[in-house]
Every structure is written in structure tokens, then in C-alpha cells.
Short mmCIF file of C-alpha atoms and ligand atoms in Angstrom, two decimals:
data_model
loop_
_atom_site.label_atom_id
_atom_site.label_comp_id
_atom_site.label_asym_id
_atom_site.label_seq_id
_atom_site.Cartn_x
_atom_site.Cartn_y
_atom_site.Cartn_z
CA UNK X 12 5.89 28.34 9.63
CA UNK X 13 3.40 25.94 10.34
CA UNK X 14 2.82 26.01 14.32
CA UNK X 15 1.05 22.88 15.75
CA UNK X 16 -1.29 23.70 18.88
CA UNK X 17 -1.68 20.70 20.88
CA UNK X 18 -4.93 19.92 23.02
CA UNK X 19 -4.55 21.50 26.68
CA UNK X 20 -3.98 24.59 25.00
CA UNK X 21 -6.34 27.86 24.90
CA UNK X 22 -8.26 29.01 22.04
CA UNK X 23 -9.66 31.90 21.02
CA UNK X 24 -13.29 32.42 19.80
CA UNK X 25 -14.57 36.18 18.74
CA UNK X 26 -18.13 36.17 18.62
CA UNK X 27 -20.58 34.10 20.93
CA UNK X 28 -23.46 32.49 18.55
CA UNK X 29 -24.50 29.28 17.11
CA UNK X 30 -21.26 28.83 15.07
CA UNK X 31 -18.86 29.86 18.18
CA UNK X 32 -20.74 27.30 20.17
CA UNK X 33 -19.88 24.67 17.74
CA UNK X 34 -16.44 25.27 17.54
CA UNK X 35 -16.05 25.49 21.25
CA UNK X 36 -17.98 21.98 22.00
CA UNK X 37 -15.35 20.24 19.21
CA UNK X 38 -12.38 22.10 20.91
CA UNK X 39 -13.39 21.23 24.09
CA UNK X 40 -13.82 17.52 22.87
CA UNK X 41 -10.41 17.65 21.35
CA UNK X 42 -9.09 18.45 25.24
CA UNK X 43 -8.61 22.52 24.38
CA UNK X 44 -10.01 25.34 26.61
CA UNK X 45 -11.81 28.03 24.68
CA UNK X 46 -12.48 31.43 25.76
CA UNK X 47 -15.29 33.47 23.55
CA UNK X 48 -15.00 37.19 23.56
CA UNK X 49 -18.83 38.24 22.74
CA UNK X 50 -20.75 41.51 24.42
CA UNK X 51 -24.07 39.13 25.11
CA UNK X 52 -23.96 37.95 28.59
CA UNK X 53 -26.61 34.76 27.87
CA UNK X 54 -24.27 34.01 24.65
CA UNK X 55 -24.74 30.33 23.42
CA UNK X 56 -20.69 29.54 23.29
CA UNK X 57 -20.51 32.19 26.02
CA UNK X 58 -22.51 29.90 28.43
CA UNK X 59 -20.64 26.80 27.46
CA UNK X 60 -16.58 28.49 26.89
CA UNK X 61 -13.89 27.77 29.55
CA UNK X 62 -14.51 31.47 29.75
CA UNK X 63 -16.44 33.96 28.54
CA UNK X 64 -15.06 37.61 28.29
CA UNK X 65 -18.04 39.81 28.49
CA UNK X 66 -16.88 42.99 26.40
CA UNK X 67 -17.43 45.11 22.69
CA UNK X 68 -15.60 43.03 20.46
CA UNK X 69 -13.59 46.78 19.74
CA UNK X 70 -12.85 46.96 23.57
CA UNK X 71 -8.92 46.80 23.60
CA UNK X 72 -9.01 45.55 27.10
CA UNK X 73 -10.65 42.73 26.34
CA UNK X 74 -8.68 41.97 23.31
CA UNK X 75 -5.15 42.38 25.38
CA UNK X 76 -6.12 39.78 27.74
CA UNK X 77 -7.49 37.46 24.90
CA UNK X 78 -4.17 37.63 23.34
CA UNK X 79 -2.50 36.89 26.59
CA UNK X 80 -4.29 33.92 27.03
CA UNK X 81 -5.00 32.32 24.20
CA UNK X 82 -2.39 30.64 21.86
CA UNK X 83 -4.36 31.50 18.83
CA UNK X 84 -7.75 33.06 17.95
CA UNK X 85 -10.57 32.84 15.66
CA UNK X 86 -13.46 34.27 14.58
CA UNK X 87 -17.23 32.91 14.05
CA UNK X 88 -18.44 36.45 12.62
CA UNK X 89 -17.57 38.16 9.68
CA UNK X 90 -18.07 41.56 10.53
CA UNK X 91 -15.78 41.73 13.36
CA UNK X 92 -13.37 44.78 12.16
CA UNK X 93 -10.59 44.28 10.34
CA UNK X 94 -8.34 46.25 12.81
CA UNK X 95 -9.35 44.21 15.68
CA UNK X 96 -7.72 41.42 13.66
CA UNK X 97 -4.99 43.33 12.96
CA UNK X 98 -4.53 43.94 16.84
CA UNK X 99 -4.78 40.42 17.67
CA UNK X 100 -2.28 39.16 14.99
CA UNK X 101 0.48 41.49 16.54
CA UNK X 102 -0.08 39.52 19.73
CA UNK X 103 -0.93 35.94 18.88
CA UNK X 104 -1.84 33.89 16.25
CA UNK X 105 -5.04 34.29 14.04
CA UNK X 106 -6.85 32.80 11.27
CA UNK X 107 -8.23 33.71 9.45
CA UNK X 108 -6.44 36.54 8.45
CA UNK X 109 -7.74 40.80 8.62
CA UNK X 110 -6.80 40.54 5.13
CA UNK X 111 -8.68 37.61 4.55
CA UNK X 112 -11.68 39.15 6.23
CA UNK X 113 -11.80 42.26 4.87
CA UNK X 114 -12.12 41.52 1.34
CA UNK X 115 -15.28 39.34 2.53
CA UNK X 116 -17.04 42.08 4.91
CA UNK X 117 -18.03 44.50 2.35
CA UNK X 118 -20.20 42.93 -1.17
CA UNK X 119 -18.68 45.60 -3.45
CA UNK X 120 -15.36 44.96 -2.25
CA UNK X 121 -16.21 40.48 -2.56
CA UNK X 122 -17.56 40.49 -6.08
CA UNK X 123 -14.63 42.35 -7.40
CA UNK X 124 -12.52 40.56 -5.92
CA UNK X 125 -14.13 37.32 -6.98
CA UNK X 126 -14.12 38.66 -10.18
CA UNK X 127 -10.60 39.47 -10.50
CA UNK X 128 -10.49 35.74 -10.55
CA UNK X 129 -11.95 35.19 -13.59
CA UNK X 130 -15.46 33.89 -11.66
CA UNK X 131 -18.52 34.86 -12.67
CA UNK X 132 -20.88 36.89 -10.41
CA UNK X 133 -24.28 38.13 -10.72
CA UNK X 134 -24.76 41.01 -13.21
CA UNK X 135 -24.58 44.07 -10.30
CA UNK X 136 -24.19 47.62 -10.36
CA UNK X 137 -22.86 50.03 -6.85
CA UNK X 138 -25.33 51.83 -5.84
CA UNK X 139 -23.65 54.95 -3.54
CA UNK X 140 -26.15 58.01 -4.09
CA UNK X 141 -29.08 58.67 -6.53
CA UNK X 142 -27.26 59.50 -9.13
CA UNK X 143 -26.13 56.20 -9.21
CA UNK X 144 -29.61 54.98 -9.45
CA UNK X 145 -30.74 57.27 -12.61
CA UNK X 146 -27.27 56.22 -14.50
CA UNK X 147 -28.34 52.72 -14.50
CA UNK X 148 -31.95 53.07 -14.81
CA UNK X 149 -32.66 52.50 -18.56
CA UNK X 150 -29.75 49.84 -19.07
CA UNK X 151 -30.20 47.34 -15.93
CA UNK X 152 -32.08 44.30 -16.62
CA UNK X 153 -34.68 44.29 -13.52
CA UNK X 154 -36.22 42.69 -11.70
CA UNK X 155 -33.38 42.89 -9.47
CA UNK X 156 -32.11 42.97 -6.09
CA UNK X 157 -30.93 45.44 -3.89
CA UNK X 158 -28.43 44.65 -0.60
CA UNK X 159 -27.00 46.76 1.97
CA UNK X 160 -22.65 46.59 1.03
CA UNK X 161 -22.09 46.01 4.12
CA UNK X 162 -23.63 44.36 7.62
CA UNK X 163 -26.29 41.83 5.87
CA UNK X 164 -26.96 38.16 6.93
CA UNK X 165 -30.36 36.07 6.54
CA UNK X 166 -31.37 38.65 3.74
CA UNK X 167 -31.79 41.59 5.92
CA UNK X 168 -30.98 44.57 4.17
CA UNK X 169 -32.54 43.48 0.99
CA UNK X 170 -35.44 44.39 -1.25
CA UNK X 171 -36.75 43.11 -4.58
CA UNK X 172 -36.94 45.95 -7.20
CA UNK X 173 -39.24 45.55 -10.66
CA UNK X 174 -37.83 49.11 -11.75
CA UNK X 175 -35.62 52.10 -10.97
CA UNK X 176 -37.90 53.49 -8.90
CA UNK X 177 -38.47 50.53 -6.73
CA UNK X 178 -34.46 50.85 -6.16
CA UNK X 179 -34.83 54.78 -5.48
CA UNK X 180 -37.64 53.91 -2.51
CA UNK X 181 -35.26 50.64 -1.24
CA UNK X 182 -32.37 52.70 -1.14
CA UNK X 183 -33.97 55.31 1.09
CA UNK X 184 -35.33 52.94 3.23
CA UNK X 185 -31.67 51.72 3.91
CA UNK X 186 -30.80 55.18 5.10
CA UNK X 187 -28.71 55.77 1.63
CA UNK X 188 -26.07 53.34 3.09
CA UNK X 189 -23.16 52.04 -0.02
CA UNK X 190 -25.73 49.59 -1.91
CA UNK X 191 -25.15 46.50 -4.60
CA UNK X 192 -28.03 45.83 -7.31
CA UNK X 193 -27.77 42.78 -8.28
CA UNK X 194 -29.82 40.99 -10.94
CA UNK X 195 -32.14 38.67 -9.80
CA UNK X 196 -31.42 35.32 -11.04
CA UNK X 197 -33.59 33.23 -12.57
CA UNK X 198 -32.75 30.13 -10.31
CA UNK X 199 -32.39 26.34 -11.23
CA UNK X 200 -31.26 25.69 -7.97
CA UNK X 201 -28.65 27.28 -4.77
CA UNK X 202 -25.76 24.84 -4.04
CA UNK X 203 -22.65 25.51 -1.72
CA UNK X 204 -18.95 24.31 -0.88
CA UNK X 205 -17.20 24.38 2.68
CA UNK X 206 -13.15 23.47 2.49
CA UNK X 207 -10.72 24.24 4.74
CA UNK X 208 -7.38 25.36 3.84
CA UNK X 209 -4.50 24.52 5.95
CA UNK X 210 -1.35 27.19 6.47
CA UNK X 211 0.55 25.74 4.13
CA UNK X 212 -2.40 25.84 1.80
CA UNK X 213 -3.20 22.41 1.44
CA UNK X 214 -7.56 22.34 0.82
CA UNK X 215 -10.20 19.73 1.54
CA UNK X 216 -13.62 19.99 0.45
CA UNK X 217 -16.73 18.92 2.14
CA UNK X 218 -19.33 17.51 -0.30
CA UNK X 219 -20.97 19.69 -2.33
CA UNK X 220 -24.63 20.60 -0.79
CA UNK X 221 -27.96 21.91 -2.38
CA UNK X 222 -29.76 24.74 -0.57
CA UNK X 223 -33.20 25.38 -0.26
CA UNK X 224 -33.89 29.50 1.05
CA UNK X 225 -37.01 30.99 2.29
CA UNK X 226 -37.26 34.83 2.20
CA UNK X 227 -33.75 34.64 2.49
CA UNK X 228 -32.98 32.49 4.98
CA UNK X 229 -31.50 28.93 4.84
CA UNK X 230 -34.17 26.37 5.26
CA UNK X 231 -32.46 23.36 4.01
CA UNK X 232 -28.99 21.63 3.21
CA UNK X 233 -28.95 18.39 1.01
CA UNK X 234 -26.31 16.03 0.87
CA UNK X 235 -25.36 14.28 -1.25
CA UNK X 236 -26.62 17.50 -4.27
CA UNK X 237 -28.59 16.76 -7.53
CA UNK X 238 -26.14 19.01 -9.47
CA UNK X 239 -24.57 16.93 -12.19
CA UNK X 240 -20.77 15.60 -11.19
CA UNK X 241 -19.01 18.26 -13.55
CA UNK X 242 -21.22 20.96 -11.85
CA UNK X 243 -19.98 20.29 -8.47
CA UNK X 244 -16.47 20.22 -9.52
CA UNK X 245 -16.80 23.15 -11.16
CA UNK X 246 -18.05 24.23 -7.58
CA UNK X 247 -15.48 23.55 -6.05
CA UNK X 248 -12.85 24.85 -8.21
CA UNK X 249 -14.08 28.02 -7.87
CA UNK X 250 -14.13 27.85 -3.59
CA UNK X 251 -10.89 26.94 -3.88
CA UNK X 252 -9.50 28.98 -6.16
CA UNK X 253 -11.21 31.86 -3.84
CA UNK X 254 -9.72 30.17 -0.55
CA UNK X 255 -6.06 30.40 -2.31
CA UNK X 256 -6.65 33.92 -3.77
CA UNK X 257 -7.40 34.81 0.13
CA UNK X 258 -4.49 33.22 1.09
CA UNK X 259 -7.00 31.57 3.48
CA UNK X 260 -6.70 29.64 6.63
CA UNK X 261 -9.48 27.78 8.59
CA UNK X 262 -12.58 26.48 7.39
CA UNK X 263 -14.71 28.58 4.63
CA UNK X 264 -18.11 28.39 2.82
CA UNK X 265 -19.16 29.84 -0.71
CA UNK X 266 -22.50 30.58 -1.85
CA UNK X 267 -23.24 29.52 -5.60
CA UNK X 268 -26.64 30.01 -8.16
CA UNK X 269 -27.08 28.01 -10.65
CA UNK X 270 -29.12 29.96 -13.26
CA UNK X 271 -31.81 28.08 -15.83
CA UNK X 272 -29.40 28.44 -18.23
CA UNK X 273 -26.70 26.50 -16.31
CA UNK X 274 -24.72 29.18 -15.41
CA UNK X 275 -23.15 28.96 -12.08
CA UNK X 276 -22.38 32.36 -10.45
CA UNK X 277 -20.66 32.96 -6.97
CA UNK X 278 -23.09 34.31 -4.71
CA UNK X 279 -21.15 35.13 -1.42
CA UNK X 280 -17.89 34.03 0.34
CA UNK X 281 -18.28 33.06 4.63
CA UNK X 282 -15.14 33.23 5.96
CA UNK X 283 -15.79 30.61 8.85
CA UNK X 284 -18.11 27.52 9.23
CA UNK X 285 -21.53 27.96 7.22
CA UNK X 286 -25.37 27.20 7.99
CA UNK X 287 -25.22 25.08 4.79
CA UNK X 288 -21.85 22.62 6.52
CA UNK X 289 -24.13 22.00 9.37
CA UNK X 290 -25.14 18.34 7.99
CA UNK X 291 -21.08 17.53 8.33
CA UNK X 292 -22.04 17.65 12.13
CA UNK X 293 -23.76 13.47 11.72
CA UNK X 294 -23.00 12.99 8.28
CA UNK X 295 -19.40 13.30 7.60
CA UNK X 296 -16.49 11.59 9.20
CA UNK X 297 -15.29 15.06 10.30
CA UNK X 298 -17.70 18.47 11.09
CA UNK X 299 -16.93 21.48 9.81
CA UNK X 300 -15.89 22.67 13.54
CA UNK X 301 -13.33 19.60 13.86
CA UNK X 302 -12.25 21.06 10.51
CA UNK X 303 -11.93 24.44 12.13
CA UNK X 304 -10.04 23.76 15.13
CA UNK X 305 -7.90 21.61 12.67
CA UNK X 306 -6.80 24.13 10.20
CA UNK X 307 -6.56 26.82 13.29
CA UNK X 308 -4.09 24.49 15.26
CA UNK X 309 -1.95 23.48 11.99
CA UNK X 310 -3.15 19.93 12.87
CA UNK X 311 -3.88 18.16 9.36
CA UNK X 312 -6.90 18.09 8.17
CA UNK X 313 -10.00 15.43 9.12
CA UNK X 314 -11.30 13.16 6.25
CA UNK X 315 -14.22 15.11 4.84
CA UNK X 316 -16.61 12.12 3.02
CA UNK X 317 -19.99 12.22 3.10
CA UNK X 318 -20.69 8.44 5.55
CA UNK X 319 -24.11 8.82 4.93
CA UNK X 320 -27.31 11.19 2.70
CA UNK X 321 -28.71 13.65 5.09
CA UNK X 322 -31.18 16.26 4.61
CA UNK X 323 -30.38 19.55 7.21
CA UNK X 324 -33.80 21.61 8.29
CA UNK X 325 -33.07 24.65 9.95
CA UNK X 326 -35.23 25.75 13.02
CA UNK X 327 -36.46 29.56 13.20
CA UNK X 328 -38.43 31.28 16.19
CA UNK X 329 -41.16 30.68 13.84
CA UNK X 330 -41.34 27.00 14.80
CA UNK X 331 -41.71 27.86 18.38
CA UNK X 332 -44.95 30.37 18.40
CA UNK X 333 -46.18 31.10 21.93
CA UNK X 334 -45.27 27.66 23.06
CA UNK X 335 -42.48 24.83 23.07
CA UNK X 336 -42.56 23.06 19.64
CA UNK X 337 -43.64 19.28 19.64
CA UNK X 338 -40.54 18.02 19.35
CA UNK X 339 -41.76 13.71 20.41
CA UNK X 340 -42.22 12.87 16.30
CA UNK X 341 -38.50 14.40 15.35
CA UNK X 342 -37.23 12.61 18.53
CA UNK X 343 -38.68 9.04 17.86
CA UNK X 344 -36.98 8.52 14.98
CA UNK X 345 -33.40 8.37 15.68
CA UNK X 346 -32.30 9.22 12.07
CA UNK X 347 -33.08 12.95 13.09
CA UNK X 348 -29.90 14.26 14.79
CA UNK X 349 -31.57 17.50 16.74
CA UNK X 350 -28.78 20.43 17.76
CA UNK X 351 -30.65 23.26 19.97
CA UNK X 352 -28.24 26.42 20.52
CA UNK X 353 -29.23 27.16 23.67
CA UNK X 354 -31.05 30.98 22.97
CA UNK X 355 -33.73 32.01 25.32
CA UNK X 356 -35.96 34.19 22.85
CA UNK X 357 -37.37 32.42 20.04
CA UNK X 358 -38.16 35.27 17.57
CA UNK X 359 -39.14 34.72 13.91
CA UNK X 360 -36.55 34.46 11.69
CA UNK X 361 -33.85 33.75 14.44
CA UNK X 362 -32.01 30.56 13.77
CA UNK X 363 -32.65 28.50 17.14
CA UNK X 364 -31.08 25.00 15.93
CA UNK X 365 -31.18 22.87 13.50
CA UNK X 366 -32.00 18.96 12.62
CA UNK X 367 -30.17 16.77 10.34
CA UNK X 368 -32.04 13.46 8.95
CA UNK X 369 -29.40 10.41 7.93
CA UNK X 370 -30.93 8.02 5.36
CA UNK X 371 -29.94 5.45 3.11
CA UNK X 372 -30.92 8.47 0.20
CA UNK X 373 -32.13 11.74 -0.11
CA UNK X 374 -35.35 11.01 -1.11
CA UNK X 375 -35.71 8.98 2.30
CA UNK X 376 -34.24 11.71 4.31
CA UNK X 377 -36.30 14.43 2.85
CA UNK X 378 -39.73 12.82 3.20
CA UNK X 379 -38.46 11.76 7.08
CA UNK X 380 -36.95 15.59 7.92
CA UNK X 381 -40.28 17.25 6.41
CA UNK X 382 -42.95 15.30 8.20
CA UNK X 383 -40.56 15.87 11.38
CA UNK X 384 -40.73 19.46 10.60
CA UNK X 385 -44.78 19.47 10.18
CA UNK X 386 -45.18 17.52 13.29
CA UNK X 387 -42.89 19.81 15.43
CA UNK X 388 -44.98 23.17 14.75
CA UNK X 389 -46.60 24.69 17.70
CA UNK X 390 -50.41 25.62 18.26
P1 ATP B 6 -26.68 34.72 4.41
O1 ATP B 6 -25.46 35.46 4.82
O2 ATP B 6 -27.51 34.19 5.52
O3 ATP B 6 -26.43 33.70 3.34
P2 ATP B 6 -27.43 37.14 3.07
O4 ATP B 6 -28.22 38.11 3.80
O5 ATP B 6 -25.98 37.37 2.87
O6 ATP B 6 -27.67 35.75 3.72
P3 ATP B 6 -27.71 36.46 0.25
O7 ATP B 6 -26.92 35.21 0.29
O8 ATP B 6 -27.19 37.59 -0.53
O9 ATP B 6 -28.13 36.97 1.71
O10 ATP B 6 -29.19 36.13 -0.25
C1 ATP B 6 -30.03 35.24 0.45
C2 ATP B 6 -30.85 34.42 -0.55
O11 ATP B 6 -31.68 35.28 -1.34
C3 ATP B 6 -30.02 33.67 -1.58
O12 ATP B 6 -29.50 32.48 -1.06
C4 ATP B 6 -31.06 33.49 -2.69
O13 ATP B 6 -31.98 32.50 -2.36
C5 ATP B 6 -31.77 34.82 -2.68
N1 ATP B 6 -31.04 35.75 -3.58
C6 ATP B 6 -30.13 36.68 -3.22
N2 ATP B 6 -29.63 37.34 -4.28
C7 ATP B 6 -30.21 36.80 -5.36
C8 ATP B 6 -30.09 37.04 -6.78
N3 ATP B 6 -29.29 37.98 -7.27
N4 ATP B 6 -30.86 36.30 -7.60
C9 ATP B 6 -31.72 35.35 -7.12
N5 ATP B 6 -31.86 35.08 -5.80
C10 ATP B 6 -31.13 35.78 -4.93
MG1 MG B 7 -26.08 34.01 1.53
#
């Protein structure tokens, strides 16, 4: 049955990081409360929730009095485990589902499953013990990369392999842990989809967006993409056909290459708001956290057009070296729409915020975001 939650009423937020903090600033606009369950005491929705239970997200304290307080739950985190889902759906009511979540948490267990749809994936082999390694070792077309099954994000647990016994070194370097060996794609370009799918399974789609990735990691979101028109609805065929075949509710991303050759292969399935929906935050009528506390109230869902081209940079520790970054160029020009998330550490690599340029193109907003990006780097 489709349950409308009405603002004044308590949500539910498992994990306390950019994406949590998101969600709870849109729910709070909305008039809900939000508690976050999240172990980090300095948490950036922690610091900002109606509450912030301080506990293991396996504690079942914790979870009890989530459940008693909140009329449903969510999650910002995709490795939360399954059975603490399970837990919390006994109690109250959660999207997305432990089912849906599960067949996203581990890669072995995704690409089947996205195969099973008649998608294509990228040409992969399991990689569980050595043996594994020398049974594939004259017929796999390297180079290739290998990826931890389980636990990765921001290409950690990942290595590029030229030959078998490049995989043999990676794999002991991840401790022997289940493995995927994927094929590295020769890449025309990285493009991505966030929908949201309500409970009675009714999907909107955000515009398709083109992604830019260095050594792994997101460094920028295009909007509106260069992909051709039956590209993109190819796209998004495929997300949704995923979001139905995970009888999914809330608001989902997936991953797409699109090969030289104009093949376009499913990379990886986020079950919750993405890096890559970020730009929906100034650019669409609706954000991808609206979206979310839409689909998880059964509230219908926002309008999702694009209102204007934006260009999303992503800002790492990097940015930040041993002092503040110059942030007076980025802040001049009031097409850049800067979100800061609030961590104290800037490390490399971490994701500390993000900008979003609006322009009357993307040509505009890319030459605008990228000197703002130049100028902000620190001495
Ligand atoms: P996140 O969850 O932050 O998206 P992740 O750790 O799950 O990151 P992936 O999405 O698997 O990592 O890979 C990160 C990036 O590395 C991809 O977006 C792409 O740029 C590159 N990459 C990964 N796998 C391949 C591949 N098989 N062929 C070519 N490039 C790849
Ligand atoms: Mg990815």
C-alpha cells in the first residue's frame, strides 16, 4: 500500500556523509525531522540532523530506538548490511529495500544480476583464489582491471593489470579477498542516469549526465550530455529496467561506458543519490534529495527537467593543501553554486564539496567551472 508521510514527521537516515547531509537539509526544508544513525561523532548530516544517534550501524540498540522513532528510514550507504535492513523493515518502513541492497553490495552478485536482464556488462571474470587466476590467464583479453567484490568506492580496491601476473600480485595485495577482472574498456566517454521509482513503481529520470573520472574518482558531471539522443534513451532504459528488476524504491544512480565502438555497458548500480545527480541540486526543478524524501514518503514525484546547462566540479582534499583554498574567483561569479560538507580533515582524495556552474551552455559553463577550479588551488 502506498503510505503517504506528511512533513512534521521523523525520518530516518543510516549513514552520516555528504549524501545523508543532503537528504537531511531537503527533509528538513520540507518541515520533517531527521535523525542519522552514523558511528562518527563530527558526521556532516550528524552535525546538522534533528538528532544524531552516535552508534555501529550493526548496534541493535541503536537500531530499536531508530525504528521507534522514525516513521520510515533510509539509507545514504550501500554497504550497510543487508540484515540491518532486514531488522528495520520488521519495525518500520524502509526503502530501499535489503533485497534491493543486497544484490547492489557485492560486484559479482550486480553484474549477474544486471545481466540476467539482458544488459550488457564489461567482459569480467571472478577472481576467488589463484587458481582462478591461471584458468583465465591465456584467454582474457588484458589490459584489464581488477576490483575488490565487495567494499569499493572512489576506485579503492582497484589495480590496472597488463597480464596474469599483474592480477596474481593485485590480488595478493587485496589480501586474496572475492575479486572481479574486468576488461578495461577502451572509453569514448562515462555517462550516468539517476531516477527515482515510486512504491507503486512509477519512474522519473533526471537528465542524462556525462562524467569525467580521475584515478577513479568523479571529477566532473555535465548536463545537458554530448551522447547522441538515442544513446541516452538507451541509458535510461536500461536504469530503469534495473530500478524495476529491483523492485526499487527511492532515488537510484547507474554507472554506464560507452566503448569506441559505441557500445554502452552498465558499469555499477548506487542504490541512493549519486556524486554524478549532484548538478540537480541548482539545475533541475527538483534535486535528487527532494526526489529522495519524495519517493521515501510515497509523496509523488518532483518534476525532474534540466532549467538550465551546468557543469558539476567535485572538490577533493587535494584542493585544500596545507591551507584554505582561494575560494574569492569561484565566489564572484554567481553562476558557481558552491556546497561545502562540513568535514574537518581535508585529505587527498576525500570528497569535501562540490561546485556546480549554470550557463546558458556547456561550453560556457565548462570554461567558467575550470578557471574557478584553477583559481581556487592553494599554495
Ligand atoms: P564509485 O563508487 O565512486 O563510482 P568505484 O570504486 O565503485 O567508484 P568504478 O565505478 O568501478 O569504481 O570505477 C571508477 C572509474 O574507473 C570508472 O568510472 C572508470 O572511469 C574507471 N574504470 C573502472 N572500470 C573500468 C573498466 N572496466 N574499463 C575502463 N575504465 C574503468
Ligand atoms: Mg563508479
Amino acid at each position: 500500500m502506498n503510505k503517504i508521510i506528511l512533513p512534521g514527521a521523523t525520518l530516518g537516515m543510516l549513514g552520516g556523509g555528504q549524501l545523508g547531509k543532503m537528504f537531511t537539509t531537503a527533509a528538513q526544508t520540507m518541515g520533517y525531522k531527521v535523525i542519522v544513525l552514523e558511528p562518527d561523532v563530527n558526521s556532516p548530516a550528524g552535525v546538522i540532523a534533528d538528532q544524531h544517534i552516535c552508534a555501529k550501524y550493526t548496534d541493535e540498540t541503536a537500531l530499536a530506538q531508530l525504528a521507534e522513532l522514525c516513521d520510515a528510514v533510509t539509507t545514504e550507504f550501500e554497504n550497510i548490511p543487508a540484515t540491518v535492513l532486514s531488522y528495520l523493515e520488521a519495525k518500520t518502513v524502509v526503502h530501499p529495500s535489503s533485497k534491493a541492497l543486497s544484490s547492489t553490495q557485492n560486484r559479482l552478485v550486480e553484474k549477474a544480476f544486471i545481466e540476467s536482464l539482458g544488459i550488457n556488462v564489461a567482459p569480467y571474470a571472478p577472481i576467488r583464489n589463484m587458481a582462478d587466476i591461471d584458468a583465465i590467464a591465456d584467454t582474457f583479453k588484458f589490459p584489464a582491471i581488477i576490483k575488490a567484490a565487495s567494499f569499493g568506492y572512489d576506485g579503492k580496491g582497484q589495480a590496472v593489470c597488463e597480464n596474469a601476473d599483474d592480477v596474481r600480485v593485485a590480488f595478493k595485495t587485496l589480501k586474496e579477498v572475492e575479486c572481479v577482472l574486468e576488461q578495461r574498456i577502451n572509453l569514448e566517454r562515462e555517462i550516468s542516469t539517476v531516477l527515482a521509482r515510486s512504491q507503486s513503481g512509477e519512474i522519473t529520470n533526471f537528465p542524462v549526465a556525462e562524467n569525467v573520472h580521475i584515478n577513479g574518482i568523479l571529477h566532473s558531471t555535465t548536463a545537458p550530455s554530448n551522447v547522441s539522443e538515442q544513446q541516452a534513451q538507451s541509458a535510461i532504459e536500461m536504469a530503469d529496467k534495473i530500478a524495476d528488476g529491483l523492485d526499487y524504491v527511492g532515488t537510484m544512480a547507474v554507472e554506464f561506458f560507452i566503448s569506441k565502438e559505441g557500445d554502452i555497458l552498465a558499469n555499477e548500480i548506487a542504490p541512493r543519490p549519486h556524486n554524478s545527480g549532484h548538478f540537480t541540486l541548482d539545475a533541475c526543478e527538483t534535486s535528487q534529495f527532494e526526489q529522495q524524501v519524495r519517493m521515501l514518503c510515497g509523496l509523488p514525484s518532483g518534476n525532474c527537467e534540466l532549467v538550465t546547462p551546468v557543469v558539476m566540479i567535485n572538490l577533493l582534499g587535494d584542493v585544500w593543501g596545507n591551507s584554505q583554498p582561494h575560494w574569492e574567483t569561484l565566489l564572484s561569479q554567481p553562476q558557481n553554486k558552491l556546497h561545502l560538507y562540513g568535514k574537518k580533515e581535508a585529505r587527498p582524495g576525500r570528497k569535501m564539496g562540490h561546485f556546480n556552474t549554470l550557463a546558458t551552455d556547456t561550453e560556457q559553463a565548462t570554461e567558467i567551472a575550470l578557471q574557478a577550479f584553477e583559481d581556487l588551488k592553494a599554495d
